[in-house]
Short mmCIF file of C-alpha atoms in Angstrom, two decimals:
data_model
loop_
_atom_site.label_atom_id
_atom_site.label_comp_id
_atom_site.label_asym_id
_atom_site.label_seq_id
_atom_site.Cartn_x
_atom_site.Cartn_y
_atom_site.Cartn_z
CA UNK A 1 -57.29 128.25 -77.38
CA UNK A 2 -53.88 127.04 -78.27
CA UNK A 3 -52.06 123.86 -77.18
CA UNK A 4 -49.39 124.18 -75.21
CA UNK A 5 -46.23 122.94 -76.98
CA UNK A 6 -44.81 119.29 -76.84
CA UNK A 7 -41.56 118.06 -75.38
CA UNK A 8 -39.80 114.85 -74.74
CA UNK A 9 -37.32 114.24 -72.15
CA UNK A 10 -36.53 111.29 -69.94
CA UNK A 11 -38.80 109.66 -67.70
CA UNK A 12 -38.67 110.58 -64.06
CA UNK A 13 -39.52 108.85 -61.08
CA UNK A 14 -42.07 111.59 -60.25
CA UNK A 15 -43.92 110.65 -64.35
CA UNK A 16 -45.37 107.68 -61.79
CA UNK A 17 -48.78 108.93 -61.48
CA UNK A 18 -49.41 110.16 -64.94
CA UNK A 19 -47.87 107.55 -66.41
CA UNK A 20 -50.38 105.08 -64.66
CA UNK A 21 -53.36 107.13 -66.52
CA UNK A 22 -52.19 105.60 -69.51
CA UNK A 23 -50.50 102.76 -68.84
CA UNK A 24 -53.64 100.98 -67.36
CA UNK A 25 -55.80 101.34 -69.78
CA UNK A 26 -56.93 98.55 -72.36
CA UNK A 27 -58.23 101.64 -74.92
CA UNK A 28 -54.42 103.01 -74.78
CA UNK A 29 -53.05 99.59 -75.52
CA UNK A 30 -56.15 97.76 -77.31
CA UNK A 31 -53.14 97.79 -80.51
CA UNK A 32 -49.60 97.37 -78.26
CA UNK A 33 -47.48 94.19 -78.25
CA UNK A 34 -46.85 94.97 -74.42
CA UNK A 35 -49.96 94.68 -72.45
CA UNK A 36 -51.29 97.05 -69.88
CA UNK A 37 -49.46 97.30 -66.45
CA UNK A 38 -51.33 95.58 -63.80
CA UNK A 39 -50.40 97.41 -61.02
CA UNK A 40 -47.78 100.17 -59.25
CA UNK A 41 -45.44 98.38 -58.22
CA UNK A 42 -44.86 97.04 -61.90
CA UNK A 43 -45.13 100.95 -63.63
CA UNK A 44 -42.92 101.73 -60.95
CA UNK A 45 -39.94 98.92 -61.83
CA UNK A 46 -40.74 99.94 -65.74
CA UNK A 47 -40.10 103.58 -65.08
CA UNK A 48 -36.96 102.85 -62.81
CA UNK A 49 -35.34 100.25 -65.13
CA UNK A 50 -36.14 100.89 -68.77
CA UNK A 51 -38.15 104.39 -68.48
CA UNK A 52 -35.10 106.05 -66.68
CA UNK A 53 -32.21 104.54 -68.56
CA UNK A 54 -33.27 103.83 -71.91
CA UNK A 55 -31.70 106.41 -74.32
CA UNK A 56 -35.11 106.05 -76.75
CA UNK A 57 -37.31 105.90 -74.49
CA UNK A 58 -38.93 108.91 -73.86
CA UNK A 59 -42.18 110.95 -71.75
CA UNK A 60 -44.44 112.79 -74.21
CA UNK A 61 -44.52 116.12 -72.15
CA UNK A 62 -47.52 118.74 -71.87
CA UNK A 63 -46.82 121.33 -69.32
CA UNK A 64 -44.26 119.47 -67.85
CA UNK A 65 -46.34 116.41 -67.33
CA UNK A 66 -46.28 113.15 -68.72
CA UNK A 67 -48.95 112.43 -70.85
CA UNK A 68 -47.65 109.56 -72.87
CA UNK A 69 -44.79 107.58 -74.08
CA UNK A 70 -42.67 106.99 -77.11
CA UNK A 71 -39.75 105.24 -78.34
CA UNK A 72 -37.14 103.72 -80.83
CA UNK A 73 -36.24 100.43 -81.27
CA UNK A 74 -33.16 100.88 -83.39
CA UNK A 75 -31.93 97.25 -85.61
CA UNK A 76 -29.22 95.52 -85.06
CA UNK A 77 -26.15 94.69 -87.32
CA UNK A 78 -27.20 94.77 -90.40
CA UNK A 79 -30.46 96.32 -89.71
CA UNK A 80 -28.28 98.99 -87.75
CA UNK A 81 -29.91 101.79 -90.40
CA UNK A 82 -32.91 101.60 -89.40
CA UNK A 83 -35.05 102.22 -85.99
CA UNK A 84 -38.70 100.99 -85.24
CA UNK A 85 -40.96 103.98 -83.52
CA UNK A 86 -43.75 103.30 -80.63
CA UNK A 87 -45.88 105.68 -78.90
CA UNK A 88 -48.81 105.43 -76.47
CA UNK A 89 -51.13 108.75 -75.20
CA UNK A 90 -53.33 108.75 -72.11
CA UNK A 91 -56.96 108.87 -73.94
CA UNK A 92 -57.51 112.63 -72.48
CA UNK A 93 -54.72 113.70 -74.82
CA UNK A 94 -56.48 111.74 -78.34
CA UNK A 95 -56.94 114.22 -81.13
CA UNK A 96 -55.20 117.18 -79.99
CA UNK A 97 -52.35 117.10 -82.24
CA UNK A 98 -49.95 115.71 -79.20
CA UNK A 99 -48.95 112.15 -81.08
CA UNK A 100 -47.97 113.81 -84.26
CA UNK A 101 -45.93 116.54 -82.64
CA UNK A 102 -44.21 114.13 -80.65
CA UNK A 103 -43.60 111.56 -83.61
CA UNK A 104 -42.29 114.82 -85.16
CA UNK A 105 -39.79 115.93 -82.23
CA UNK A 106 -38.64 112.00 -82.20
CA UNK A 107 -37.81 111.82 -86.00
CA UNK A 108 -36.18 115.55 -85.74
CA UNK A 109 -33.92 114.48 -82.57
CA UNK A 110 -33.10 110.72 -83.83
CA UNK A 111 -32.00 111.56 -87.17
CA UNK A 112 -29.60 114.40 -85.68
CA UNK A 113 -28.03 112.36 -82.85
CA UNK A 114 -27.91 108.81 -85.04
CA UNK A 115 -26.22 110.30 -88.09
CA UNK A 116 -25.79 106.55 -90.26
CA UNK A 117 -29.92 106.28 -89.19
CA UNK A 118 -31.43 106.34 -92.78
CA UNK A 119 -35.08 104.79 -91.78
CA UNK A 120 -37.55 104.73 -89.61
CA UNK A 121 -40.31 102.92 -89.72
CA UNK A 122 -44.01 102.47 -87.97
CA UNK A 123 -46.09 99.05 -87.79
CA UNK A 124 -49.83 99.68 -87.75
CA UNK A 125 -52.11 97.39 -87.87
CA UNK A 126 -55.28 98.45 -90.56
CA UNK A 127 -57.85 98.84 -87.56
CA UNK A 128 -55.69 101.27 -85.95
CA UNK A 129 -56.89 104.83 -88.59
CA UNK A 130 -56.29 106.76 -85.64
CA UNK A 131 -52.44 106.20 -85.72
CA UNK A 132 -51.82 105.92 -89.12
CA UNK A 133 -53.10 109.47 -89.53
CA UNK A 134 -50.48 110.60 -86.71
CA UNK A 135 -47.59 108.94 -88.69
CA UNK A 136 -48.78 110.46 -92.58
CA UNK A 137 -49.53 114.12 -90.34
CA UNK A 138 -46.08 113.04 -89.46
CA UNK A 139 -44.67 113.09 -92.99
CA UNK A 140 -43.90 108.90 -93.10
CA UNK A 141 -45.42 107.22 -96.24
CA UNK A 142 -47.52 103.90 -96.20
CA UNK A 143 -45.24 101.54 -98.26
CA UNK A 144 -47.68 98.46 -98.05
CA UNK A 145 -49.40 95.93 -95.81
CA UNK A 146 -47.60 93.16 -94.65
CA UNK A 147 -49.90 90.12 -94.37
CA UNK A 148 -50.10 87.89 -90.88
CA UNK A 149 -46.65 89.61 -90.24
CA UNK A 150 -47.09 89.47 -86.26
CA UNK A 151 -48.42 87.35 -83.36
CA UNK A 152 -49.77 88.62 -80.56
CA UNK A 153 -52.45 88.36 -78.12
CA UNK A 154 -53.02 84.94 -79.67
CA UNK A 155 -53.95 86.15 -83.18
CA UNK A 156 -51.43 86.49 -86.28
CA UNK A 157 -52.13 90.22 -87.08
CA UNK A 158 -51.74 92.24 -90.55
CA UNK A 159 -49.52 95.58 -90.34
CA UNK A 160 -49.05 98.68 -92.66
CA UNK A 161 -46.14 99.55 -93.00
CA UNK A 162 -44.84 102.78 -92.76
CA UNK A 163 -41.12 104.52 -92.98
CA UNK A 164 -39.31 108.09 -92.88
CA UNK A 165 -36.11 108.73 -94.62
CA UNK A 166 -33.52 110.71 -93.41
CA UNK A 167 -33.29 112.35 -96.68
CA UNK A 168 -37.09 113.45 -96.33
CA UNK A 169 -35.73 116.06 -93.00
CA UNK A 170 -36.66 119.27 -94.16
CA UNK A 171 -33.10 120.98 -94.47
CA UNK A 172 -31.56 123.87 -91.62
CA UNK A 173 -30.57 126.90 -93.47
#
């Protein structure tokens, strides 16, 4: 049976529900800077005041439904060229395809409404296989680890390192 296609789009008041399937779980954020959400009323502030008006931060849509997140952390300055992507999937959703699609979709749509983007890049950390297979199905390329390059959750953690190039968009005839 087929998958229903992918789509991003804002969050929505309404993403509440589904967006608690995911966002309470350790499993979905065992490798996330941001720790779970401990309750409702704190999903419900996220969604209203970052989820709703955040121009990168976007629902990972099946159906309609919200099954995950993702996002772009775009530099600053001199870093302006370059954006940093996220994602999270409710656990349901693992190994269907959905993360790469949507890392796909992201790329596509940043890269055509951020035309002086050249770069975006993905920090993995090496435990995490199952996500650095969604960002090489993705088309990014491993340039290298970066050694105790983060700390969080009271550890200094390794990342690979990972980047697209706007020149590496397949071209529209």
């Amino acid at each position: 049976m087929e998958r229903p296609p992918v789509t991003l789009r804002n969050f929505e008041e309404s993403d509440l529900d589904d967006f608690m399937e995911w966002a309470t779980d350790e499993e979905v954020y065992r490798f996330s800077m941001r720790g779970t959400f401990k309750s409702r009323e704190e999903a419900e502030m996220y969604i209203k005041n970052e989820g709703m008006g955040h121009p990168w931060l976007k629902a990972i849509c099946v159906e309609g439904r919200a099954v995950g997140a993702i996002n772009l952390r775009r530099g600053l300055a001199d870093s302006s060229c370059r954006a940093e992507i996220g994602y999270g999937l409710a656990r349901r959703w693992w190994g269907k395809g959905i993360a790469t699609e949507a890392v796909k979709l992201c790329v596509s749509r940043a890269f055509g409404d951020m035309p002086d983007l050249e770069r975006i890049e993905g920090l993995v950390e090496p435990e995490n296989v199952a996500s650095q297979r969604v960002l090489e199905k993705a088309g990014f390329v491993k340039e290298g680890l970066l050694c105790k390059y983060f700390a969080f959750k009271e550890k200094t953690r390794d990342f690979y390192s990972y980047c697209f190039l706007s020149e590496h968009l397949p071209q529209r005839v």
